[in-house]
PDB file of C-alpha atoms in Angstrom:
ATOM      1  CA  ARG S   6      -0.031  -0.049  -0.059  1.00 89.00           C
ATOM      2  CA  ASP S   7       1.197   3.524  -0.724  1.00 87.00           C
ATOM      3  CA  VAL S   8       4.266   2.316  -2.648  1.00 94.00           C
ATOM      4  CA  SER S   9       5.459   4.179  -5.663  1.00 95.00           C
ATOM      5  CA  PHE S  10       9.030   4.664  -6.951  1.00 96.00           C
ATOM      6  CA  THR S  11      11.208   4.577 -10.006  1.00 97.00           C
ATOM      7  CA  VAL S  12      14.616   3.026 -10.229  1.00 96.00           C
ATOM      8  CA  PRO S  13      16.968   3.922 -13.251  1.00 95.00           C
ATOM      9  CA  ALA S  14      18.741   1.120 -14.964  1.00 93.00           C
ATOM     10  CA  GLY S  15      21.974  -0.075 -13.542  1.00 92.00           C
ATOM     11  CA  LYS S  16      21.343   1.208  -9.976  1.00 94.00           C
ATOM     12  CA  GLN S  17      21.809  -0.773  -6.881  1.00 91.00           C
ATOM     13  CA  VAL S  18      18.896  -0.507  -4.487  1.00 96.00           C
ATOM     14  CA  ALA S  19      18.958  -1.570  -0.804  1.00 94.00           C
ATOM     15  CA  VAL S  20      15.562  -2.702   0.581  1.00 97.00           C
ATOM     16  CA  MET S  21      15.301  -2.275   4.373  1.00 96.00           C
ATOM     17  CA  GLY S  22      12.689  -2.488   7.094  1.00 95.00           C
ATOM     18  CA  PRO S  23      11.491  -4.599  10.012  1.00 94.00           C
ATOM     19  CA  SER S  24      10.435  -8.282   9.577  1.00 91.00           C
ATOM     20  CA  GLY S  25       7.031  -8.449   7.831  1.00 92.00           C
ATOM     21  CA  GLY S  26       7.316  -4.924   6.444  1.00 94.00           C
ATOM     22  CA  GLY S  27       6.967  -6.100   2.889  1.00 94.00           C
ATOM     23  CA  LYS S  28      10.557  -6.580   1.676  1.00 94.00           C
ATOM     24  CA  SER S  29      10.342  -9.994   0.221  1.00 92.00           C
ATOM     25  CA  THR S  30       6.751  -9.245  -1.145  1.00 93.00           C
ATOM     26  CA  LEU S  31       8.294  -6.388  -3.147  1.00 95.00           C
ATOM     27  CA  LEU S  32      10.683  -8.748  -4.810  1.00 94.00           C
ATOM     28  CA  TYR S  33       7.937 -11.307  -5.543  1.00 94.00           C
ATOM     29  CA  LEU S  34       5.855  -8.677  -7.188  1.00 95.00           C
ATOM     30  CA  LEU S  35       8.930  -7.954  -9.435  1.00 95.00           C
ATOM     31  CA  MET S  36       9.140 -11.638 -10.285  1.00 93.00           C
ATOM     32  CA  ARG S  37       5.387 -11.817 -10.870  1.00 95.00           C
ATOM     33  CA  PHE S  38       4.919 -14.603  -8.286  1.00 94.00           C
ATOM     34  CA  TYR S  39       1.770 -12.573  -7.866  1.00 90.00           C
ATOM     35  CA  ASP S  40       0.338  -9.413  -9.269  1.00 93.00           C
ATOM     36  CA  PRO S  41      -0.738  -6.200  -7.455  1.00 92.00           C
ATOM     37  CA  GLN S  42      -4.568  -5.868  -6.907  1.00 91.00           C
ATOM     38  CA  GLU S  43      -4.149  -2.134  -7.769  1.00 92.00           C
ATOM     39  CA  GLY S  44      -1.436  -0.264  -9.508  1.00 94.00           C
ATOM     40  CA  ALA S  45       1.167  -1.726 -11.743  1.00 94.00           C
ATOM     41  CA  VAL S  46       4.858  -2.709 -11.943  1.00 96.00           C
ATOM     42  CA  SER S  47       6.636  -1.778 -15.124  1.00 96.00           C
ATOM     43  CA  LEU S  48      10.011  -2.820 -16.598  1.00 95.00           C
ATOM     44  CA  ASP S  49      11.443  -0.341 -19.174  1.00 93.00           C
ATOM     45  CA  GLY S  50       8.037   1.324 -19.377  1.00 94.00           C
ATOM     46  CA  VAL S  51       6.214  -2.016 -20.121  1.00 96.00           C
ATOM     47  CA  LYS S  52       3.798  -3.362 -17.585  1.00 96.00           C
ATOM     48  CA  LEU S  53       4.833  -6.801 -16.381  1.00 96.00           C
ATOM     49  CA  PRO S  54       1.675  -8.582 -17.501  1.00 95.00           C
ATOM     50  CA  GLU S  55       2.473  -7.457 -21.042  1.00 96.00           C
ATOM     51  CA  ILE S  56       5.737  -9.160 -20.991  1.00 95.00           C
ATOM     52  CA  GLN S  57       5.786 -12.985 -21.753  1.00 95.00           C
ATOM     53  CA  LEU S  58       6.609 -14.792 -18.421  1.00 93.00           C
ATOM     54  CA  LEU S  59       9.478 -16.719 -19.674  1.00 87.00           C
ATOM     55  CA  THR S  60      11.046 -13.609 -21.169  1.00 89.00           C
ATOM     56  CA  LEU S  61      10.513 -11.699 -17.894  1.00 92.00           C
ATOM     57  CA  ARG S  62      12.133 -14.595 -15.805  1.00 86.00           C
ATOM     58  CA  ASP S  63      15.047 -14.451 -18.176  1.00 83.00           C
ATOM     59  CA  ARG S  64      15.593 -10.599 -17.553  1.00 88.00           C
ATOM     60  CA  ILE S  65      14.918 -10.724 -13.788  1.00 91.00           C
ATOM     61  CA  THR S  66      16.422 -13.340 -11.501  1.00 88.00           C
ATOM     62  CA  LEU S  67      15.866 -13.983  -7.786  1.00 89.00           C
ATOM     63  CA  VAL S  68      18.374 -15.503  -5.420  1.00 85.00           C
ATOM     64  CA  MET S  69      16.704 -16.359  -2.099  1.00 82.00           C
ATOM     65  CA  GLN S  70      18.106 -16.500   1.338  1.00 76.00           C
ATOM     66  CA  GLU S  71      17.771 -20.337   1.455  1.00 77.00           C
ATOM     67  CA  PRO S  72      18.770 -21.338  -2.102  1.00 79.00           C
ATOM     68  CA  VAL S  73      16.924 -24.122  -3.886  1.00 80.00           C
ATOM     69  CA  ILE S  74      19.365 -26.916  -4.693  1.00 85.00           C
ATOM     70  CA  PHE S  75      18.276 -30.093  -6.457  1.00 86.00           C
ATOM     71  CA  SER S  76      19.497 -33.684  -6.137  1.00 84.00           C
ATOM     72  CA  GLY S  77      21.719 -34.077  -9.210  1.00 89.00           C
ATOM     73  CA  THR S  78      25.134 -32.958 -10.436  1.00 92.00           C
ATOM     74  CA  VAL S  79      26.697 -29.567  -9.950  1.00 93.00           C
ATOM     75  CA  ALA S  80      26.341 -28.880 -13.682  1.00 94.00           C
ATOM     76  CA  GLU S  81      22.681 -29.939 -13.729  1.00 93.00           C
ATOM     77  CA  ASN S  82      21.987 -27.477 -10.765  1.00 92.00           C
ATOM     78  CA  ILE S  83      23.725 -24.673 -12.680  1.00 93.00           C
ATOM     79  CA  ARG S  84      22.013 -25.495 -15.920  1.00 93.00           C
ATOM     80  CA  TYR S  85      18.476 -25.083 -14.242  1.00 86.00           C
ATOM     81  CA  GLY S  86      19.206 -21.334 -14.853  1.00 80.00           C
ATOM     82  CA  ARG S  87      18.945 -22.048 -18.618  1.00 84.00           C
ATOM     83  CA  LEU S  88      18.295 -25.575 -19.835  1.00 87.00           C
ATOM     84  CA  ASP S  89      19.864 -25.058 -23.281  1.00 90.00           C
ATOM     85  CA  ALA S  90      23.157 -23.700 -21.910  1.00 92.00           C
ATOM     86  CA  SER S  91      26.432 -25.133 -23.296  1.00 94.00           C
ATOM     87  CA  ASP S  92      29.013 -26.773 -21.024  1.00 94.00           C
ATOM     88  CA  GLU S  93      31.183 -23.628 -21.590  1.00 95.00           C
ATOM     89  CA  GLU S  94      28.412 -21.374 -20.545  1.00 93.00           C
ATOM     90  CA  VAL S  95      27.810 -23.352 -17.422  1.00 94.00           C
ATOM     91  CA  ARG S  96      31.565 -23.099 -16.561  1.00 94.00           C
ATOM     92  CA  ARG S  97      31.474 -19.244 -17.306  1.00 90.00           C
ATOM     93  CA  ALA S  98      28.587 -18.811 -14.913  1.00 89.00           C
ATOM     94  CA  ALA S  99      30.513 -20.883 -12.243  1.00 91.00           C
ATOM     95  CA  ARG S 100      33.558 -18.660 -12.724  1.00 88.00           C
ATOM     96  CA  ASP S 101      31.404 -15.538 -12.420  1.00 83.00           C
ATOM     97  CA  ALA S 102      30.025 -16.881  -9.158  1.00 83.00           C
ATOM     98  CA  ASP S 103      33.599 -17.643  -7.895  1.00 83.00           C
ATOM     99  CA  LEU S 104      32.718 -21.335  -7.778  1.00 88.00           C
ATOM    100  CA  HIS S 105      34.815 -22.867 -10.572  1.00 92.00           C
ATOM    101  CA  ASN S 106      37.901 -23.546  -8.547  1.00 90.00           C
ATOM    102  CA  PHE S 107      35.967 -25.260  -5.838  1.00 91.00           C
ATOM    103  CA  ILE S 108      34.194 -27.463  -8.317  1.00 93.00           C
ATOM    104  CA  GLN S 109      37.525 -28.493  -9.744  1.00 93.00           C
ATOM    105  CA  THR S 110      38.486 -29.923  -6.300  1.00 92.00           C
ATOM    106  CA  LEU S 111      35.399 -32.134  -6.215  1.00 90.00           C
ATOM    107  CA  PRO S 112      35.806 -35.892  -7.100  1.00 89.00           C
ATOM    108  CA  ASP S 113      34.046 -35.662 -10.478  1.00 91.00           C
ATOM    109  CA  GLY S 114      34.166 -31.974 -11.039  1.00 93.00           C
ATOM    110  CA  TYR S 115      31.029 -30.647 -12.716  1.00 94.00           C
ATOM    111  CA  GLU S 116      29.534 -34.160 -12.728  1.00 94.00           C
ATOM    112  CA  THR S 117      29.782 -34.546  -8.928  1.00 91.00           C
ATOM    113  CA  VAL S 118      26.332 -35.367  -7.554  1.00 90.00           C
ATOM    114  CA  VAL S 119      25.161 -33.005  -4.638  1.00 87.00           C
ATOM    115  CA  GLY S 120      22.568 -34.295  -2.225  1.00 72.00           C
ATOM    116  CA  GLU S 121      19.015 -32.949  -2.183  1.00 62.00           C
ATOM    117  CA  ARG S 122      18.958 -29.408  -0.888  1.00 56.00           C
ATOM    118  CA  GLY S 123      22.758 -29.404  -1.436  1.00 58.00           C
ATOM    119  CA  MET S 124      23.331 -30.867   2.006  1.00 63.00           C
ATOM    120  CA  SER S 125      26.848 -31.891   1.055  1.00 72.00           C
ATOM    121  CA  LEU S 126      27.824 -28.332   0.453  1.00 82.00           C
ATOM    122  CA  SER S 127      28.427 -25.425   2.881  1.00 80.00           C
ATOM    123  CA  GLY S 128      26.073 -22.482   3.079  1.00 77.00           C
ATOM    124  CA  GLY S 129      28.486 -20.366   1.092  1.00 79.00           C
ATOM    125  CA  GLN S 130      28.868 -22.944  -1.582  1.00 84.00           C
ATOM    126  CA  ARG S 131      25.108 -23.376  -1.937  1.00 85.00           C
ATOM    127  CA  GLN S 132      24.717 -19.525  -2.341  1.00 82.00           C
ATOM    128  CA  ARG S 133      27.362 -19.504  -4.995  1.00 83.00           C
ATOM    129  CA  LEU S 134      25.782 -22.431  -6.830  1.00 88.00           C
ATOM    130  CA  ALA S 135      22.401 -20.615  -6.706  1.00 86.00           C
ATOM    131  CA  LEU S 136      24.225 -17.479  -8.005  1.00 84.00           C
ATOM    132  CA  ALA S 137      25.804 -19.391 -10.890  1.00 87.00           C
ATOM    133  CA  ALA S 138      22.418 -20.769 -11.982  1.00 89.00           C
ATOM    134  CA  SER S 139      20.964 -17.253 -11.686  1.00 84.00           C
ATOM    135  CA  LEU S 140      23.704 -15.678 -13.811  1.00 82.00           C
ATOM    136  CA  LEU S 141      23.354 -18.307 -16.634  1.00 85.00           C
ATOM    137  CA  SER S 142      20.473 -16.274 -18.115  1.00 78.00           C
ATOM    138  CA  ARG S 143      22.556 -13.019 -17.925  1.00 80.00           C
ATOM    139  CA  PRO S 144      19.720 -11.146 -16.064  1.00 86.00           C
ATOM    140  CA  ALA S 145      19.367  -7.442 -16.491  1.00 89.00           C
ATOM    141  CA  VAL S 146      17.767  -7.170 -13.011  1.00 93.00           C
ATOM    142  CA  LEU S 147      19.214  -9.261 -10.066  1.00 89.00           C
ATOM    143  CA  LEU S 148      17.109  -9.554  -6.882  1.00 92.00           C
ATOM    144  CA  LEU S 149      18.865 -10.801  -3.601  1.00 87.00           C
ATOM    145  CA  ASP S 150      16.707 -11.638  -0.711  1.00 87.00           C
ATOM    146  CA  ASP S 151      18.877 -11.226   2.305  1.00 77.00           C
ATOM    147  CA  THR S 152      21.222 -13.864   0.835  1.00 71.00           C
ATOM    148  CA  THR S 153      24.183 -13.691   3.209  1.00 67.00           C
ATOM    149  CA  SER S 154      22.329 -13.335   6.642  1.00 64.00           C
ATOM    150  CA  ALA S 155      22.572 -17.057   7.418  1.00 61.00           C
ATOM    151  CA  LEU S 156      26.318 -17.195   6.708  1.00 63.00           C
ATOM    152  CA  ASP S 157      29.275 -16.963   9.164  1.00 67.00           C
ATOM    153  CA  PRO S 158      31.179 -13.674   8.884  1.00 69.00           C
ATOM    154  CA  ALA S 159      34.133 -14.978   6.915  1.00 71.00           C
ATOM    155  CA  THR S 160      31.895 -16.791   4.234  1.00 65.00           C
ATOM    156  CA  GLU S 161      29.589 -13.875   4.147  1.00 68.00           C
ATOM    157  CA  HIS S 162      32.631 -11.516   3.378  1.00 71.00           C
ATOM    158  CA  ARG S 163      33.649 -13.758   0.427  1.00 72.00           C
ATOM    159  CA  VAL S 164      30.100 -14.131  -0.904  1.00 68.00           C
ATOM    160  CA  ARG S 165      29.616 -10.346  -0.443  1.00 70.00           C
ATOM    161  CA  GLU S 166      32.763  -9.619  -2.470  1.00 76.00           C
ATOM    162  CA  THR S 167      31.378 -11.835  -5.294  1.00 73.00           C
ATOM    163  CA  LEU S 168      27.957 -10.137  -5.272  1.00 72.00           C
ATOM    164  CA  ASN S 169      29.639  -6.619  -5.398  1.00 75.00           C
ATOM    165  CA  ARG S 170      31.469  -7.693  -8.638  1.00 76.00           C
ATOM    166  CA  LEU S 171      28.328  -9.235 -10.063  1.00 73.00           C
ATOM    167  CA  MET S 172      25.998  -6.293  -9.403  1.00 74.00           C
ATOM    168  CA  GLN S 173      28.307  -3.915 -11.345  1.00 78.00           C
ATOM    169  CA  GLY S 174      26.231  -2.580 -14.466  1.00 79.00           C
ATOM    170  CA  ARG S 175      23.033  -4.527 -13.373  1.00 85.00           C
ATOM    171  CA  THR S 176      19.933  -3.234 -11.776  1.00 93.00           C
ATOM    172  CA  CYS S 177      19.907  -4.814  -8.304  1.00 91.00           C
ATOM    173  CA  PHE S 178      17.459  -4.993  -5.458  1.00 94.00           C
ATOM    174  CA  VAL S 179      19.181  -6.175  -2.179  1.00 90.00           C
ATOM    175  CA  VAL S 180      17.012  -7.029   0.788  1.00 93.00           C
ATOM    176  CA  THR S 181      19.331  -6.397   3.740  1.00 90.00           C
ATOM    177  CA  HIS S 182      19.514  -5.497   7.404  1.00 88.00           C
ATOM    178  CA  ARG S 183      23.193  -4.479   7.249  1.00 87.00           C
ATOM    179  CA  ILE S 184      23.781  -0.609   7.077  1.00 90.00           C
ATOM    180  CA  SER S 185      27.094  -1.307   5.400  1.00 85.00           C
ATOM    181  CA  THR S 186      25.282  -2.750   2.413  1.00 86.00           C
ATOM    182  CA  ALA S 187      22.649   0.077   2.377  1.00 91.00           C
ATOM    183  CA  LEU S 188      25.493   2.692   2.531  1.00 91.00           C
ATOM    184  CA  ALA S 189      27.213   1.120  -0.535  1.00 86.00           C
ATOM    185  CA  SER S 190      23.959   1.302  -2.486  1.00 91.00           C
ATOM    186  CA  ASP S 191      22.827   4.048  -4.831  1.00 94.00           C
ATOM    187  CA  LEU S 192      19.293   4.113  -3.434  1.00 97.00           C
ATOM    188  CA  VAL S 193      17.442   2.860  -0.396  1.00 98.00           C
ATOM    189  CA  ILE S 194      13.880   1.747  -0.001  1.00 97.00           C
ATOM    190  CA  VAL S 195      12.496   1.545   3.568  1.00 97.00           C
ATOM    191  CA  LEU S 196       9.246  -0.503   3.859  1.00 97.00           C
ATOM    192  CA  GLU S 197       7.274  -0.649   7.121  1.00 97.00           C
ATOM    193  CA  ASP S 198       3.913  -2.350   7.558  1.00 96.00           C
ATOM    194  CA  GLY S 199       3.632  -2.822   3.916  1.00 94.00           C
ATOM    195  CA  ARG S 200       4.201   0.889   3.044  1.00 96.00           C
ATOM    196  CA  LEU S 201       7.001   2.746   1.630  1.00 97.00           C
ATOM    197  CA  THR S 202       8.126   5.237   4.340  1.00 97.00           C
ATOM    198  CA  GLN S 203      11.415   6.404   2.920  1.00 97.00           C
ATOM    199  CA  PHE S 204      13.156   6.392  -0.543  1.00 98.00           C
ATOM    200  CA  GLY S 205      16.299   8.137  -1.579  1.00 97.00           C
ATOM    201  CA  THR S 206      20.089   8.054  -1.488  1.00 97.00           C
ATOM    202  CA  PRO S 207      21.706   6.793   1.776  1.00 97.00           C
ATOM    203  CA  ASP S 208      23.132  10.209   2.430  1.00 97.00           C
ATOM    204  CA  ALA S 209      19.769  11.893   2.183  1.00 97.00           C
ATOM    205  CA  LEU S 210      18.076   9.291   4.409  1.00 97.00           C
ATOM    206  CA  ARG S 211      20.759   9.575   7.032  1.00 95.00           C
ATOM    207  CA  GLN S 212      19.772  13.202   7.446  1.00 95.00           C
ATOM    208  CA  GLN S 213      16.062  12.379   7.887  1.00 95.00           C
ATOM    209  CA  ASP S 214      14.145  11.267  10.961  1.00 95.00           C
ATOM    210  CA  GLY S 215      13.156   7.675  10.364  1.00 95.00           C
ATOM    211  CA  LEU S 216      14.004   3.944  10.494  1.00 96.00           C
ATOM    212  CA  PHE S 217      17.188   4.351   8.282  1.00 96.00           C
ATOM    213  CA  ARG S 218      18.887   6.844  10.617  1.00 95.00           C
ATOM    214  CA  ARG S 219      17.901   4.746  13.700  1.00 95.00           C
ATOM    215  CA  VAL S 220      19.486   1.559  12.120  1.00 94.00           C
ATOM    216  CA  TYR S 221      22.577   3.614  11.043  1.00 94.00           C
ATOM    217  CA  GLU S 222      23.130   4.913  14.536  1.00 94.00           C
ATOM    218  CA  GLN S 223      22.422   1.706  16.170  1.00 93.00           C
ATOM    219  CA  GLN S 224      24.929  -0.291  14.007  1.00 89.00           C
ATOM    220  CA  THR S 225      27.508   2.434  14.096  1.00 89.00           C
ATOM    221  CA  ARG S 226      27.386   2.379  17.962  1.00 87.00           C
ATOM    222  CA  GLU S 227      27.649  -1.480  17.908  1.00 81.00           C
ATOM    223  CA  SER S 228      30.680  -1.365  15.553  1.00 74.00           C
ATOM    224  CA  ALA S 229      32.352   1.068  17.807  1.00 74.00           C
ATOM    225  CA  ASP S 230      31.749  -0.991  20.859  1.00 66.00           C
ATOM    226  CA  VAL S 231      33.141  -4.055  19.175  1.00 65.00           C
ATOM    227  CA  ALA S 232      36.235  -2.170  18.178  1.00 60.00           C
ATOM    228  CA  ALA S 233      36.691  -0.847  21.705  1.00 60.00           C
ATOM    229  CA  ASP S 234      36.459  -4.273  23.193  1.00 59.00           C
ATOM    230  CA  GLY S 235      39.311  -5.325  20.857  1.00 59.00           C
ATOM    231  CA  ILE S 236      41.716  -2.676  22.047  1.00 55.00           C
ATOM    232  CA  VAL S 237      44.696  -4.063  24.201  1.00 51.00           C
ATOM    233  CA  ASN S 238      46.459  -1.623  26.478  1.00 51.00           C
ATOM    234  CA  SER S 239      50.097  -2.338  27.498  1.00 44.00           C
ATOM    235  CA  GLU S 240      52.618  -0.358  29.616  1.00 45.00           C
TER     236      GLU S 240
END
């Protein structure tokens, strides 16, 4: 309700807000998992229902917090991103997702079978596998639904570096609770109780009363406290 905004092509957008505020719903509307009851969502000026669904899903890709991994080989899981992709295209997507070197260490390389839901892989490896599948279609718009929140700090850092590289030149919506991600974005959307309460650049929102500034101040204090705890005095 009361949601209206325009994002220029190639911009990175952080989507923030409390749990249940509508962040994932926004991504699902962009994917046309369901359509709005009122209003419209447009891509390049064309309303989404006017775009063939297969074409839309080629142009917009969603990577979820808990990636969907199927029982099958590594190559088959990546190829779910585009079933007619060649072996070289599968390998290129794996390289883009910073996964190729790891795959080379597996017993059968790209033909190694991973268990259902990817239970034989670590959290970071599952995220990279899902990214590789998503990138195979070379999407113009990349949607990331809090993809690193369940990872340990070291793995999150590596995946985040990969994401930062992959998002260059693409229109990206990143659901996040981390102020560092929001500050690195071009624009920030704040959703609360299903409504858009703030929209603008990180610098502009930092000057406004609202959720963004509260989160910024809280996480800045927490970072300072952690840094202070790590100081060792010696005489």
